GROMACS .gro file of C-alpha atoms in nm:
model
  387
    1MET     CA    1  10.032  13.547   8.053
    2GLU     CA    2  10.200  13.565   8.396
    3ALA     CA    3  10.024  13.893   8.475
    4ARG     CA    4   9.694  13.729   8.386
    5LYS     CA    5   9.765  13.438   8.620
    6ARG     CA    6   9.847  13.679   8.901
    7GLN     CA    7   9.520  13.866   8.837
    8LEU     CA    8   9.330  13.537   8.853
    9ARG     CA    9   9.490  13.453   9.186
   10LEU     CA   10   9.401  13.792   9.331
   11ARG     CA   11   9.048  13.768   9.195
   12ASN     CA   12   9.010  13.428   9.363
   13GLY     CA   13   9.106  13.568   9.699
   14ALA     CA   14   9.475  13.473   9.707
   15SER     CA   15   9.765  13.706   9.775
   16ASP     CA   16  10.129  13.674   9.678
   17ASP     CA   17  10.220  13.557  10.031
   18SER     CA   18   9.924  13.322  10.081
   19PRO     CA   19   9.975  12.942  10.082
   20ILE     CA   20  10.008  12.776   9.745
   21ARG     CA   21   9.704  12.560   9.678
   22VAL     CA   22   9.791  12.229   9.515
   23LEU     CA   23   9.549  11.976   9.369
   24GLU     CA   24   9.709  11.630   9.379
   25ILE     CA   25   9.537  11.406   9.121
   26VAL     CA   26   9.640  11.047   9.192
   27GLY     CA   27   9.567  10.780   8.932
   28ASN     CA   28   9.559  10.488   9.174
   29ALA     CA   29   9.474  10.437   9.540
   30THR     CA   30   9.650  10.121   9.654
   31VAL     CA   31   9.921  10.138   9.918
   32GLY     CA   32  10.221  10.120   9.685
   33GLY     CA   33  10.534  10.320   9.616
   34MET     CA   34  10.362  10.591   9.412
   35GLU     CA   35  10.096  10.646   9.678
   36MET     CA   36  10.358  10.658   9.953
   37TYR     CA   37  10.551  10.913   9.749
   38VAL     CA   38  10.240  11.133   9.742
   39ARG     CA   39  10.180  11.087  10.114
   40ASN     CA   40  10.542  11.168  10.200
   41MET     CA   41  10.532  11.486   9.991
   42ILE     CA   42  10.207  11.611  10.142
   43GLN     CA   43  10.312  11.535  10.500
   44ARG     CA   44  10.635  11.730  10.465
   45PHE     CA   45  10.524  12.034  10.269
   46PRO     CA   46  10.541  12.333  10.508
   47ALA     CA   47  10.186  12.365  10.640
   48ASP     CA   48  10.200  12.744  10.635
   49GLN     CA   49  10.310  12.749  10.269
   50PHE     CA   50  10.097  12.479  10.103
   51GLU     CA   51   9.733  12.370  10.110
   52VAL     CA   52   9.669  12.033   9.946
   53THR     CA   53   9.347  11.888   9.807
   54CYS     CA   54   9.334  11.542   9.646
   55ILE     CA   55   9.136  11.362   9.377
   56VAL     CA   56   9.156  10.980   9.361
   57PRO     CA   57   8.973  10.714   9.156
   58TYR     CA   58   8.817  10.521   9.447
   59GLU     CA   59   8.797  10.490   9.825
   60SER     CA   60   9.064  10.275   9.992
   61PRO     CA   61   9.298  10.267  10.292
   62PHE     CA   62   9.507  10.523  10.102
   63THR     CA   63   9.221  10.774  10.102
   64ALA     CA   64   9.192  10.722  10.478
   65ILE     CA   65   9.562  10.805  10.510
   66LEU     CA   66   9.516  11.123  10.306
   67ARG     CA   67   9.232  11.238  10.530
   68GLN     CA   68   9.432  11.156  10.842
   69ILE     CA   69   9.710  11.389  10.729
   70GLY     CA   70   9.462  11.670  10.672
   71CYS     CA   71   9.366  11.653  10.304
   72THR     CA   72   9.021  11.707  10.160
   73VAL     CA   73   8.965  11.410   9.925
   74TYR     CA   74   8.733  11.382   9.624
   75VAL     CA   75   8.663  11.066   9.426
   76THR     CA   76   8.594  11.041   9.054
   77THR     CA   77   8.638  10.795   8.771
   78MET     CA   78   8.972  10.815   8.591
   79GLU     CA   79   9.003  10.675   8.239
   80ASP     CA   80   9.234  10.705   7.940
   81ASP     CA   81   8.950  10.894   7.769
   82PRO     CA   82   8.802  11.093   8.061
   83ARG     CA   83   8.430  11.132   8.104
   84TRP     CA   84   8.291  11.483   8.106
   85ARG     CA   85   8.164  11.435   8.461
   86SER     CA   86   8.520  11.365   8.579
   87ILE     CA   87   8.654  11.673   8.399
   88GLN     CA   88   8.369  11.879   8.540
   89LEU     CA   89   8.436  11.755   8.896
   90THR     CA   90   8.805  11.837   8.864
   91MET     CA   91   8.731  12.186   8.737
   92GLU     CA   92   8.480  12.257   9.012
   93VAL     CA   93   8.715  12.129   9.282
   94ALA     CA   94   8.988  12.354   9.140
   95ARG     CA   95   8.752  12.653   9.148
   96LEU     CA   96   8.619  12.571   9.495
   97HIS     CA   97   8.968  12.550   9.645
   98ASN     CA   98   9.126  12.827   9.434
   99ILE     CA   99   9.390  12.585   9.308
  100ASP     CA  100   9.723  12.729   9.189
  101VAL     CA  101   9.885  12.411   9.052
  102MET     CA  102   9.759  12.064   8.956
  103HIS     CA  103  10.002  11.779   9.026
  104ALA     CA  104   9.922  11.447   8.854
  105HIS     CA  105  10.049  11.093   8.905
  106MET     CA  106   9.999  10.822   8.638
  107PRO     CA  107   9.863  10.869   8.283
  108LYS     CA  108   9.490  10.869   8.361
  109ALA     CA  109   9.544  11.139   8.620
  110HIS     CA  110   9.774  11.329   8.383
  111VAL     CA  111   9.516  11.356   8.105
  112LEU     CA  112   9.246  11.457   8.353
  113ALA     CA  113   9.466  11.726   8.508
  114GLY     CA  114   9.583  11.841   8.165
  115LEU     CA  115   9.233  11.893   8.027
  116ALA     CA  116   9.098  12.064   8.340
  117GLY     CA  117   9.413  12.272   8.384
  118ASN     CA  118   9.406  12.398   8.027
  119LEU     CA  119   9.036  12.488   8.050
  120LEU     CA  120   9.101  12.685   8.371
  121ASP     CA  121   9.445  12.821   8.276
  122ILE     CA  122   9.606  12.648   8.574
  123PRO     CA  123   9.961  12.507   8.539
  124VAL     CA  124   9.992  12.128   8.544
  125LEU     CA  125  10.281  11.925   8.684
  126VAL     CA  126  10.310  11.548   8.633
  127THR     CA  127  10.546  11.311   8.812
  128LEU     CA  128  10.649  11.010   8.603
  129HIS     CA  129  10.717  10.724   8.844
  130SER     CA  130  10.830  10.474   8.579
  131MET     CA  131  11.154  10.410   8.390
  132ASN     CA  132  11.008  10.521   8.055
  133VAL     CA  133  10.826  10.814   7.903
  134THR     CA  134  10.551  10.612   7.738
  135THR     CA  135  10.394  10.720   7.411
  136GLN     CA  136  10.077  10.783   7.611
  137GLU     CA  137  10.250  11.018   7.856
  138TYR     CA  138  10.432  11.192   7.572
  139GLY     CA  139  10.107  11.234   7.379
  140ILE     CA  140   9.938  11.389   7.682
  141TRP     CA  141  10.232  11.624   7.729
  142ARG     CA  142  10.215  11.728   7.361
  143ALA     CA  143   9.845  11.802   7.397
  144VAL     CA  144   9.839  11.989   7.727
  145GLY     CA  145  10.192  12.129   7.773
  146SER     CA  146  10.242  12.008   8.129
  147THR     CA  147  10.570  12.022   8.320
  148MET     CA  148  10.732  11.687   8.404
  149ILE     CA  149  10.918  11.548   8.703
  150THR     CA  150  11.109  11.226   8.643
  151VAL     CA  151  11.241  11.025   8.936
  152CYS     CA  152  11.544  10.880   8.756
  153GLN     CA  153  11.801  10.997   8.502
  154GLU     CA  154  11.703  10.738   8.240
  155THR     CA  155  11.352  10.881   8.213
  156TYR     CA  156  11.483  11.238   8.224
  157THR     CA  157  11.723  11.193   7.932
  158GLN     CA  158  11.460  11.000   7.736
  159ALA     CA  159  11.219  11.294   7.774
  160LEU     CA  160  11.485  11.532   7.643
  161ALA     CA  161  11.559  11.298   7.350
  162MET     CA  162  11.187  11.293   7.263
  163GLY     CA  163  11.187  11.671   7.235
  164VAL     CA  164  11.064  11.786   7.575
  165PRO     CA  165  11.239  12.122   7.640
  166PRO     CA  166  11.477  12.139   7.937
  167ASP     CA  167  11.256  12.398   8.108
  168LYS     CA  168  10.962  12.153   8.097
  169VAL     CA  169  11.125  11.846   8.257
  170TYR     CA  170  11.311  11.811   8.588
  171CYS     CA  171  11.483  11.510   8.745
  172ILE     CA  172  11.404  11.491   9.117
  173SER     CA  173  11.498  11.158   9.275
  174ASN     CA  174  11.280  10.976   9.524
  175GLY     CA  175  11.383  11.015   9.886
  176VAL     CA  176  11.357  10.817  10.208
  177ASP     CA  177  11.270  10.924  10.561
  178LEU     CA  178  11.605  10.879  10.736
  179GLU     CA  179  11.452  10.904  11.083
  180ARG     CA  180  11.184  10.643  11.024
  181PHE     CA  181  11.419  10.400  10.846
  182GLN     CA  182  11.740  10.347  11.044
  183PRO     CA  183  11.993  10.071  11.104
  184GLY     CA  184  11.995   9.879  11.428
  185GLY     CA  185  11.631   9.777  11.457
  186ASP     CA  186  11.524   9.450  11.615
  187GLY     CA  187  11.349   9.209  11.379
  188THR     CA  188  11.288   8.939  11.640
  189GLY     CA  189  10.922   9.021  11.697
  190TRP     CA  190  10.846   9.033  11.325
  191ARG     CA  191  11.011   8.696  11.268
  192LEU     CA  192  10.824   8.537  11.556
  193ALA     CA  193  10.494   8.681  11.429
  194HIS     CA  194  10.547   8.503  11.096
  195ASN     CA  195  10.696   8.177  11.230
  196ILE     CA  196  11.040   8.242  11.084
  197PRO     CA  197  11.329   8.083  11.276
  198LEU     CA  198  11.541   8.344  11.451
  199ASP     CA  199  11.866   8.181  11.343
  200ALA     CA  200  11.778   8.128  10.975
  201PRO     CA  201  11.933   8.346  10.704
  202LEU     CA  202  11.638   8.542  10.560
  203LEU     CA  203  11.608   8.692  10.212
  204GLY     CA  204  11.322   8.934  10.154
  205PHE     CA  205  11.114   9.067   9.867
  206VAL     CA  206  10.906   9.375   9.951
  207GLY     CA  207  10.661   9.516   9.695
  208ARG     CA  208  10.338   9.476   9.506
  209LEU     CA  209  10.274   9.124   9.382
  210GLU     CA  210  10.229   9.231   9.022
  211HIS     CA  211  10.405   9.130   8.699
  212GLU     CA  212  10.615   9.446   8.666
  213LYS     CA  213  10.765   9.390   9.013
  214GLY     CA  214  10.886   9.041   8.921
  215PRO     CA  215  10.785   8.846   9.233
  216ASP     CA  216  10.792   8.526   9.026
  217HIS     CA  217  11.163   8.590   8.964
  218PHE     CA  218  11.214   8.591   9.341
  219VAL     CA  219  11.041   8.254   9.378
  220ARG     CA  220  11.250   8.102   9.098
  221ALA     CA  221  11.567   8.236   9.259
  222ALA     CA  222  11.451   8.092   9.593
  223GLN     CA  223  11.424   7.745   9.437
  224ILE     CA  224  11.790   7.756   9.329
  225ILE     CA  225  11.908   7.894   9.664
  226HIS     CA  226  11.710   7.631   9.856
  227ARG     CA  227  11.877   7.355   9.658
  228GLU     CA  228  12.219   7.482   9.769
  229ARG     CA  229  12.128   7.615  10.114
  230PRO     CA  230  11.823   7.442  10.268
  231ASP     CA  231  11.865   7.652  10.585
  232VAL     CA  232  11.782   7.979  10.408
  233HIS     CA  233  11.428   8.119  10.444
  234PHE     CA  234  11.244   8.363  10.219
  235ALA     CA  235  10.987   8.634  10.302
  236MET     CA  236  10.760   8.790  10.042
  237VAL     CA  237  10.600   9.106  10.179
  238GLY     CA  238  10.315   9.261   9.982
  239GLN     CA  239   9.988   9.189   9.812
  240GLY     CA  240   9.855   9.195   9.459
  241GLY     CA  241   9.701   9.004   9.174
  242MET     CA  242   9.978   8.742   9.148
  243ARG     CA  243   9.943   8.613   9.504
  244GLU     CA  244   9.768   8.285   9.423
  245HIS     CA  245   9.996   8.219   9.127
  246LEU     CA  246  10.297   8.271   9.354
  247ARG     CA  247  10.149   8.045   9.619
  248ASN     CA  248  10.112   7.774   9.355
  249MET     CA  249  10.473   7.824   9.246
  250VAL     CA  250  10.590   7.786   9.606
  251HIS     CA  251  10.390   7.461   9.630
  252ASP     CA  252  10.519   7.327   9.297
  253PHE     CA  253  10.879   7.403   9.395
  254ARG     CA  254  10.825   7.240   9.738
  255LEU     CA  255  10.928   7.553   9.925
  256GLU     CA  256  10.638   7.568  10.174
  257ASP     CA  257  10.860   7.505  10.478
  258VAL     CA  258  11.096   7.794  10.403
  259PHE     CA  259  10.888   8.044  10.203
  260HIS     CA  260  10.667   8.294  10.388
  261LEU     CA  261  10.395   8.489  10.203
  262VAL     CA  262  10.323   8.740  10.476
  263GLY     CA  263  10.094   8.992  10.306
  264LEU     CA  264  10.104   9.370  10.333
  265ALA     CA  265  10.323   9.530  10.600
  266GLN     CA  266  10.159   9.829  10.768
  267LYS     CA  267  10.495   9.928  10.918
  268PRO     CA  268  10.771   9.838  10.670
  269GLU     CA  269  11.032   9.981  10.907
  270GLU     CA  270  10.969   9.670  11.120
  271VAL     CA  271  11.034   9.434  10.827
  272TYR     CA  272  11.383   9.536  10.715
  273PRO     CA  273  11.559   9.464  11.049
  274ALA     CA  274  11.433   9.105  11.025
  275LEU     CA  275  11.599   9.049  10.685
  276ASP     CA  276  11.959   8.964  10.604
  277ILE     CA  277  11.944   9.056  10.234
  278LEU     CA  278  11.689   9.263  10.042
  279VAL     CA  279  11.623   9.128   9.691
  280GLN     CA  280  11.477   9.344   9.411
  281THR     CA  281  11.358   9.157   9.101
  282SER     CA  282  11.148   9.415   8.915
  283ARG     CA  283  11.101   9.401   8.540
  284THR     CA  284  11.045   9.777   8.530
  285GLU     CA  285  11.114  10.050   8.786
  286GLY     CA  286  11.138  10.423   8.826
  287MET     CA  287  11.327  10.468   9.151
  288PRO     CA  288  11.209  10.204   9.402
  289LEU     CA  289  11.136  10.330   9.751
  290VAL     CA  290  11.180   9.977   9.883
  291LEU     CA  291  11.549   9.975   9.792
  292LEU     CA  292  11.598  10.317   9.950
  293GLU     CA  293  11.420  10.209  10.267
  294GLY     CA  294  11.618   9.886  10.295
  295MET     CA  295  11.949  10.062  10.237
  296ALA     CA  296  11.855  10.327  10.494
  297CYS     CA  297  11.809  10.040  10.741
  298GLY     CA  298  12.157   9.910  10.660
  299LEU     CA  299  12.059   9.613  10.442
  300PRO     CA  300  12.281   9.483  10.160
  301THR     CA  301  12.089   9.428   9.836
  302VAL     CA  302  12.080   9.206   9.531
  303ALA     CA  303  11.893   9.384   9.255
  304MET     CA  304  11.801   9.357   8.889
  305ILE     CA  305  11.908   9.679   8.713
  306ALA     CA  306  11.583   9.825   8.583
  307GLY     CA  307  11.535  10.202   8.548
  308GLY     CA  308  11.659  10.396   8.849
  309VAL     CA  309  11.791  10.087   9.030
  310ARG     CA  310  12.133  10.146   8.869
  311GLU     CA  311  12.135  10.494   9.026
  312VAL     CA  312  12.052  10.359   9.372
  313VAL     CA  313  12.274  10.052   9.410
  314GLU     CA  314  12.649  10.101   9.389
  315ASN     CA  315  12.763   9.762   9.259
  316GLU     CA  316  13.004   9.573   9.485
  317ALA     CA  317  12.984   9.857   9.741
  318THR     CA  318  12.623   9.875   9.866
  319GLY     CA  319  12.497   9.560   9.696
  320LEU     CA  320  12.521   9.338   9.391
  321ILE     CA  321  12.343   9.392   9.060
  322VAL     CA  322  12.231   9.151   8.789
  323PHE     CA  323  12.074   9.196   8.449
  324PRO     CA  324  11.693   9.209   8.411
  325GLU     CA  325  11.510   8.873   8.398
  326ASP     CA  326  11.821   8.686   8.521
  327TRP     CA  327  11.683   8.517   8.833
  328GLU     CA  328  11.957   8.254   8.821
  329SER     CA  329  12.218   8.525   8.880
  330VAL     CA  330  12.000   8.665   9.160
  331ALA     CA  331  12.027   8.323   9.325
  332TRP     CA  332  12.401   8.280   9.279
  333ARG     CA  333  12.488   8.635   9.384
  334SER     CA  334  12.269   8.597   9.693
  335LEU     CA  335  12.448   8.273   9.781
  336GLU     CA  336  12.780   8.448   9.724
  337MET     CA  337  12.681   8.726   9.961
  338LEU     CA  338  12.562   8.486  10.232
  339THR     CA  339  12.910   8.334  10.255
  340THR     CA  340  13.071   8.667  10.351
  341PRO     CA  341  12.893   8.821  10.653
  342GLU     CA  342  13.165   9.084  10.698
  343ARG     CA  343  13.111   9.200  10.341
  344MET     CA  344  12.735   9.207  10.396
  345ALA     CA  345  12.780   9.431  10.700
  346ALA     CA  346  13.013   9.664  10.508
  347MET     CA  347  12.763   9.688  10.222
  348GLY     CA  348  12.487   9.771  10.469
  349ARG     CA  349  12.691  10.056  10.617
  350ALA     CA  350  12.782  10.187  10.274
  351GLY     CA  351  12.418  10.173  10.166
  352ARG     CA  352  12.308  10.383  10.461
  353GLN     CA  353  12.579  10.640  10.385
  354ARG     CA  354  12.478  10.655  10.018
  355VAL     CA  355  12.114  10.716  10.104
  356GLU     CA  356  12.207  10.987  10.353
  357ARG     CA  357  12.421  11.156  10.090
  358MET     CA  358  12.196  11.130   9.786
  359PHE     CA  359  11.838  11.027   9.869
  360ASP     CA  360  11.728  11.218  10.178
  361LEU     CA  361  11.352  11.278  10.163
  362GLN     CA  362  11.396  11.634  10.290
  363LEU     CA  363  11.593  11.722   9.977
  364THR     CA  364  11.331  11.562   9.750
  365VAL     CA  365  11.051  11.754   9.921
  366ARG     CA  366  11.240  12.084   9.905
  367ARG     CA  367  11.308  12.051   9.532
  368THR     CA  368  10.947  11.955   9.458
  369ALA     CA  369  10.815  12.241   9.670
  370ASP     CA  370  11.046  12.485   9.488
  371LEU     CA  371  10.913  12.367   9.152
  372LEU     CA  372  10.551  12.400   9.266
  373ARG     CA  373  10.625  12.755   9.386
  374HIS     CA  374  10.788  12.837   9.055
  375LEU     CA  375  10.486  12.712   8.858
  376ALA     CA  376  10.239  12.893   9.081
  377ARG     CA  377  10.438  13.217   9.097
  378PRO     CA  378  10.697  13.224   8.819
  379GLU     CA  379  11.035  13.366   8.910
  380PRO     CA  380  11.398  13.304   8.809
  381ALA     CA  381  11.469  12.930   8.800
  382ARG     CA  382  11.589  12.766   9.119
  383GLN     CA  383  11.842  12.482   9.151
  384TYR     CA  384  11.598  12.193   9.160
  385ARG     CA  385  11.670  12.038   8.823
  386SER     CA  386  11.869  11.723   8.904
  387ALA     CA  387  11.915  11.505   9.208
   0.00000   0.00000   0.00000
């Protein structure tokens, strides 16, 4: 089998020392954590070792970003039950660019990559960005035999428990750009731009305004905090389908004077220095980039422990954790933290150190690149299994 793959590469004009050609098949095209993960990977792959082509389901600001960083981008419909035209496009793109490995993100992309990869005898890698191996993802894996990356230990061990062999699943944690996200930034300009008092304690939610991210939990927690501390302000950074519902909640809770729905941040590194506490209220998570970014900027956190959150936040050291769905505890733990500024500062320093030690983006990229090399040109296993 491996000899056949090598013959196919040589027949397609590739040599053993030529760049590895990766087809990234991305199942969504918003500007969220998964898309930023893809962008970060592509930007940091060694340009002389990797050539990346992308397939996405529609045009968006994300596709513009991909083109800006040098990718050729194709657009096709992605569905749970793929259309032949989408499979055909994927196969022809793979042939045109002499693809060595397909790398999928999200189930619709996974099934598309799996079908096309099997038809062309090209290895398929899928990154699972969630806290669970869903029955859908497992079914696709059973059908097409892809290799998995999980971003947190909970998903990794679940995959093993479901029968995925250890040589077909790897845990590679998300990582953060430690140069882009640093402590010591000045949030004054960002506060002024959004009419937030410079002297007000500010709690922030950063993420998509969708049910799984729990932005409604943040608003409910804000109501409790406001009752106890009317001087505290709240910033919700992001966009999504729940925006109007959240606006109505803010109105119903009479929080308009202290709650700021600021929309999408093009430069999140400018947001974190303006906050005093970063609050994470997700119902489900893989390994949230937002938490890693905030901790890299020296922010203490209050977070619901979903998925990989428990691997990121060291309770009582870098932040405080609460159980899922418990927005009342989010409120009371945030109030507790606000009363101890020295403790907040210590947690911020400890968070930065933890990210430096465990979640450096360079390490994530290196492990992913090693796995792609191994799939494209099999060799003895490297040490990229666990973060």
